[in-house]
């Protein structure tokens, strides 16, 4: 980045962390997806369209899971969007202590594969996802994706670009 006057380089204007809360009800799913999309557009995040589509699907899946499985113990959920110079991380926090695991593909089952879908979208994009406990006994489920699609590596296989955008793995 070009700097004048010998001062330090400034971070891109789109970087930052935004957090909002919503009731753990069905209408919060499209509202969260639209709020995240609107935030990214408003901030001018240089997000590739393919990554944007995957990210919005992840938001829908994570909020849906919180609404369906945590609402009894967590009538409110929090959605956080953290944007760095080369990655974006979305997380959904609720107060339910159950830590879900991604189910394997069972084509006879009509539901229950949301976290598997989140994991696959994140990995395919070169990102990562995880579930962590909060200090209050709830959980945070997050996914991090690069802003641009991965460049193919040797043999055409995608090369992972993001393992975790956080510098301190114990921080939410």
mmCIF file of C-alpha atoms in Angstrom:
data_model
loop_
_atom_site.group_PDB
_atom_site.id
_atom_site.type_symbol
_atom_site.label_atom_id
_atom_site.label_comp_id
_atom_site.label_asym_id
_atom_site.label_seq_id
_atom_site.Cartn_x
_atom_site.Cartn_y
_atom_site.Cartn_z
ATOM 1 C CA UNK A 1 0.000 0.000 0.000
ATOM 2 C CA UNK A 2 1.292 3.425 -0.878
ATOM 3 C CA UNK A 3 1.890 5.735 2.067
ATOM 4 C CA UNK A 4 2.850 9.399 1.891
ATOM 5 C CA UNK A 5 4.934 11.232 4.461
ATOM 6 C CA UNK A 6 6.634 8.097 5.776
ATOM 7 C CA UNK A 7 3.744 7.258 8.123
ATOM 8 C CA UNK A 8 2.563 3.703 8.796
ATOM 9 C CA UNK A 9 0.341 1.991 6.254
ATOM 10 C CA UNK A 10 -3.347 2.280 7.065
ATOM 11 C CA UNK A 11 -5.616 -0.709 7.267
ATOM 12 C CA UNK A 12 -8.168 -1.005 4.468
ATOM 13 C CA UNK A 13 -11.366 0.880 5.335
ATOM 14 C CA UNK A 14 -13.445 -2.285 5.230
ATOM 15 C CA UNK A 15 -11.628 -3.986 8.145
ATOM 16 C CA UNK A 16 -13.340 -4.240 11.498
ATOM 17 C CA UNK A 17 -15.653 -6.228 13.740
ATOM 18 C CA UNK A 18 -19.439 -5.828 13.846
ATOM 19 C CA UNK A 19 -21.818 -7.622 16.198
ATOM 20 C CA UNK A 20 -25.589 -7.637 16.368
ATOM 21 C CA UNK A 21 -28.164 -9.604 18.319
ATOM 22 C CA UNK A 22 -31.451 -11.100 17.245
ATOM 23 C CA UNK A 23 -34.269 -13.075 18.762
ATOM 24 C CA UNK A 24 -33.927 -16.836 18.275
ATOM 25 C CA UNK A 25 -36.930 -17.004 15.942
ATOM 26 C CA UNK A 26 -37.346 -18.074 12.313
ATOM 27 C CA UNK A 27 -37.589 -14.535 10.916
ATOM 28 C CA UNK A 28 -34.071 -13.852 12.224
ATOM 29 C CA UNK A 29 -32.558 -16.181 9.597
ATOM 30 C CA UNK A 30 -33.234 -14.008 6.525
ATOM 31 C CA UNK A 31 -32.756 -10.843 8.592
ATOM 32 C CA UNK A 32 -29.252 -11.970 9.635
ATOM 33 C CA UNK A 33 -28.346 -12.962 6.073
ATOM 34 C CA UNK A 34 -29.529 -9.585 4.708
ATOM 35 C CA UNK A 35 -27.792 -7.673 7.522
ATOM 36 C CA UNK A 36 -24.471 -9.405 6.787
ATOM 37 C CA UNK A 37 -24.802 -8.838 3.032
ATOM 38 C CA UNK A 38 -25.724 -5.184 3.541
ATOM 39 C CA UNK A 39 -22.770 -4.690 5.924
ATOM 40 C CA UNK A 40 -20.325 -6.160 3.403
ATOM 41 C CA UNK A 41 -21.680 -3.991 0.581
ATOM 42 C CA UNK A 42 -21.741 -0.847 2.760
ATOM 43 C CA UNK A 43 -18.139 -1.429 3.903
ATOM 44 C CA UNK A 44 -16.966 -2.069 0.346
ATOM 45 C CA UNK A 45 -15.442 -5.445 1.209
ATOM 46 C CA UNK A 46 -13.666 -6.799 -1.893
ATOM 47 C CA UNK A 47 -15.351 -10.175 -1.573
ATOM 48 C CA UNK A 48 -15.479 -12.445 -4.597
ATOM 49 C CA UNK A 49 -19.087 -13.280 -5.573
ATOM 50 C CA UNK A 50 -18.515 -17.023 -5.104
ATOM 51 C CA UNK A 51 -17.199 -16.447 -1.569
ATOM 52 C CA UNK A 52 -20.098 -14.068 -0.809
ATOM 53 C CA UNK A 53 -22.634 -16.730 -1.805
ATOM 54 C CA UNK A 54 -20.955 -19.336 0.403
ATOM 55 C CA UNK A 55 -20.657 -16.916 3.306
ATOM 56 C CA UNK A 56 -24.349 -15.980 3.176
ATOM 57 C CA UNK A 57 -25.313 -19.654 3.071
ATOM 58 C CA UNK A 58 -23.116 -20.215 6.143
ATOM 59 C CA UNK A 59 -24.847 -17.350 7.978
ATOM 60 C CA UNK A 60 -28.249 -18.857 7.125
ATOM 61 C CA UNK A 61 -27.218 -22.319 8.310
ATOM 62 C CA UNK A 62 -25.639 -21.145 11.575
ATOM 63 C CA UNK A 63 -28.547 -18.878 12.513
ATOM 64 C CA UNK A 64 -31.043 -21.611 11.552
ATOM 65 C CA UNK A 65 -29.222 -24.075 13.814
ATOM 66 C CA UNK A 66 -29.277 -21.623 16.721
ATOM 67 C CA UNK A 67 -32.994 -20.916 16.197
ATOM 68 C CA UNK A 68 -33.941 -24.602 15.905
ATOM 69 C CA UNK A 69 -31.708 -26.104 18.563
ATOM 70 C CA UNK A 70 -30.824 -23.416 21.107
ATOM 71 C CA UNK A 71 -33.854 -21.120 21.380
ATOM 72 C CA UNK A 72 -35.223 -22.810 24.506
ATOM 73 C CA UNK A 73 -32.096 -21.950 26.518
ATOM 74 C CA UNK A 74 -31.039 -18.972 24.412
ATOM 75 C CA UNK A 75 -33.908 -16.690 23.383
ATOM 76 C CA UNK A 76 -31.347 -14.289 21.885
ATOM 77 C CA UNK A 77 -28.412 -15.036 19.580
ATOM 78 C CA UNK A 78 -25.468 -12.900 18.514
ATOM 79 C CA UNK A 79 -23.997 -12.708 15.033
ATOM 80 C CA UNK A 80 -20.489 -11.326 14.626
ATOM 81 C CA UNK A 81 -18.665 -10.403 11.430
ATOM 82 C CA UNK A 82 -14.907 -9.823 11.611
ATOM 83 C CA UNK A 83 -13.118 -8.681 8.466
ATOM 84 C CA UNK A 84 -9.370 -8.626 7.992
ATOM 85 C CA UNK A 85 -7.290 -7.630 4.973
ATOM 86 C CA UNK A 86 -7.568 -11.100 3.386
ATOM 87 C CA UNK A 87 -10.279 -12.994 5.295
ATOM 88 C CA UNK A 88 -13.733 -12.754 6.780
ATOM 89 C CA UNK A 89 -15.042 -14.583 9.841
ATOM 90 C CA UNK A 90 -18.705 -14.973 10.768
ATOM 91 C CA UNK A 91 -19.815 -16.437 14.055
ATOM 92 C CA UNK A 92 -23.076 -17.156 15.785
ATOM 93 C CA UNK A 93 -23.200 -17.294 19.572
ATOM 94 C CA UNK A 94 -25.948 -18.717 21.754
ATOM 95 C CA UNK A 95 -26.287 -19.680 25.412
ATOM 96 C CA UNK A 96 -27.047 -23.363 24.860
ATOM 97 C CA UNK A 97 -24.250 -25.622 26.182
ATOM 98 C CA UNK A 98 -24.608 -28.391 23.570
ATOM 99 C CA UNK A 99 -21.653 -28.461 21.204
ATOM 100 C CA UNK A 100 -22.892 -29.874 17.870
ATOM 101 C CA UNK A 101 -20.833 -32.027 15.549
ATOM 102 C CA UNK A 102 -21.090 -32.137 11.775
ATOM 103 C CA UNK A 103 -23.066 -35.226 10.775
ATOM 104 C CA UNK A 104 -21.880 -37.373 7.928
ATOM 105 C CA UNK A 105 -23.826 -37.352 4.700
ATOM 106 C CA UNK A 106 -26.840 -39.632 5.096
ATOM 107 C CA UNK A 107 -28.875 -39.236 1.942
ATOM 108 C CA UNK A 108 -31.905 -40.896 3.552
ATOM 109 C CA UNK A 109 -32.077 -38.087 6.117
ATOM 110 C CA UNK A 110 -33.914 -34.883 5.194
ATOM 111 C CA UNK A 111 -32.182 -32.592 7.698
ATOM 112 C CA UNK A 112 -29.418 -32.365 10.238
ATOM 113 C CA UNK A 113 -26.539 -31.669 7.876
ATOM 114 C CA UNK A 114 -26.250 -27.891 8.255
ATOM 115 C CA UNK A 115 -22.931 -27.965 10.098
ATOM 116 C CA UNK A 116 -21.561 -30.464 7.565
ATOM 117 C CA UNK A 117 -22.534 -28.020 4.815
ATOM 118 C CA UNK A 118 -20.865 -25.134 6.679
ATOM 119 C CA UNK A 119 -17.678 -27.162 7.111
ATOM 120 C CA UNK A 120 -17.600 -28.188 3.445
ATOM 121 C CA UNK A 121 -18.196 -24.645 2.163
ATOM 122 C CA UNK A 122 -15.456 -23.299 4.436
ATOM 123 C CA UNK A 123 -12.934 -25.989 3.506
ATOM 124 C CA UNK A 124 -13.664 -25.729 -0.216
ATOM 125 C CA UNK A 125 -13.036 -21.983 -0.070
ATOM 126 C CA UNK A 126 -9.743 -22.485 1.794
ATOM 127 C CA UNK A 127 -11.156 -21.516 5.164
ATOM 128 C CA UNK A 128 -11.996 -23.203 8.426
ATOM 129 C CA UNK A 129 -14.815 -23.570 10.923
ATOM 130 C CA UNK A 130 -15.105 -24.676 14.527
ATOM 131 C CA UNK A 131 -17.316 -24.746 17.596
ATOM 132 C CA UNK A 132 -16.064 -23.287 20.875
ATOM 133 C CA UNK A 133 -17.485 -22.924 24.361
ATOM 134 C CA UNK A 134 -18.007 -19.484 25.861
ATOM 135 C CA UNK A 135 -17.101 -18.491 29.408
ATOM 136 C CA UNK A 136 -20.833 -18.240 30.197
ATOM 137 C CA UNK A 137 -21.435 -21.890 29.210
ATOM 138 C CA UNK A 138 -22.832 -21.290 25.721
ATOM 139 C CA UNK A 139 -21.095 -21.739 22.394
ATOM 140 C CA UNK A 140 -19.800 -19.906 19.379
ATOM 141 C CA UNK A 141 -19.819 -21.533 15.970
ATOM 142 C CA UNK A 142 -17.603 -19.711 13.488
ATOM 143 C CA UNK A 143 -16.441 -19.982 9.916
ATOM 144 C CA UNK A 144 -13.595 -18.061 8.312
ATOM 145 C CA UNK A 145 -13.155 -17.650 4.579
ATOM 146 C CA UNK A 146 -10.592 -15.870 2.406
ATOM 147 C CA UNK A 147 -11.918 -12.807 0.573
ATOM 148 C CA UNK A 148 -10.820 -14.279 -2.772
ATOM 149 C CA UNK A 149 -11.066 -17.861 -4.032
ATOM 150 C CA UNK A 150 -8.042 -20.074 -3.524
ATOM 151 C CA UNK A 151 -5.491 -20.446 -6.257
ATOM 152 C CA UNK A 152 -5.155 -24.022 -7.460
ATOM 153 C CA UNK A 153 -2.069 -25.778 -6.160
ATOM 154 C CA UNK A 154 -0.042 -28.599 -7.661
ATOM 155 C CA UNK A 155 -2.216 -30.978 -9.653
ATOM 156 C CA UNK A 156 -5.097 -28.487 -9.634
ATOM 157 C CA UNK A 157 -5.955 -29.126 -5.966
ATOM 158 C CA UNK A 158 -6.983 -26.010 -4.008
ATOM 159 C CA UNK A 159 -4.477 -24.826 -1.439
ATOM 160 C CA UNK A 160 -5.907 -23.961 1.993
ATOM 161 C CA UNK A 161 -5.515 -20.268 2.715
ATOM 162 C CA UNK A 162 -7.022 -19.773 6.185
ATOM 163 C CA UNK A 163 -6.699 -21.924 9.277
ATOM 164 C CA UNK A 164 -8.045 -19.341 11.726
ATOM 165 C CA UNK A 165 -8.082 -15.575 11.482
ATOM 166 C CA UNK A 166 -7.567 -15.189 15.216
ATOM 167 C CA UNK A 167 -4.132 -14.644 16.672
ATOM 168 C CA UNK A 168 -5.181 -16.076 20.051
ATOM 169 C CA UNK A 169 -6.985 -19.436 19.632
ATOM 170 C CA UNK A 170 -8.585 -19.097 23.088
ATOM 171 C CA UNK A 171 -10.233 -15.773 22.198
ATOM 172 C CA UNK A 172 -13.818 -15.976 20.851
#
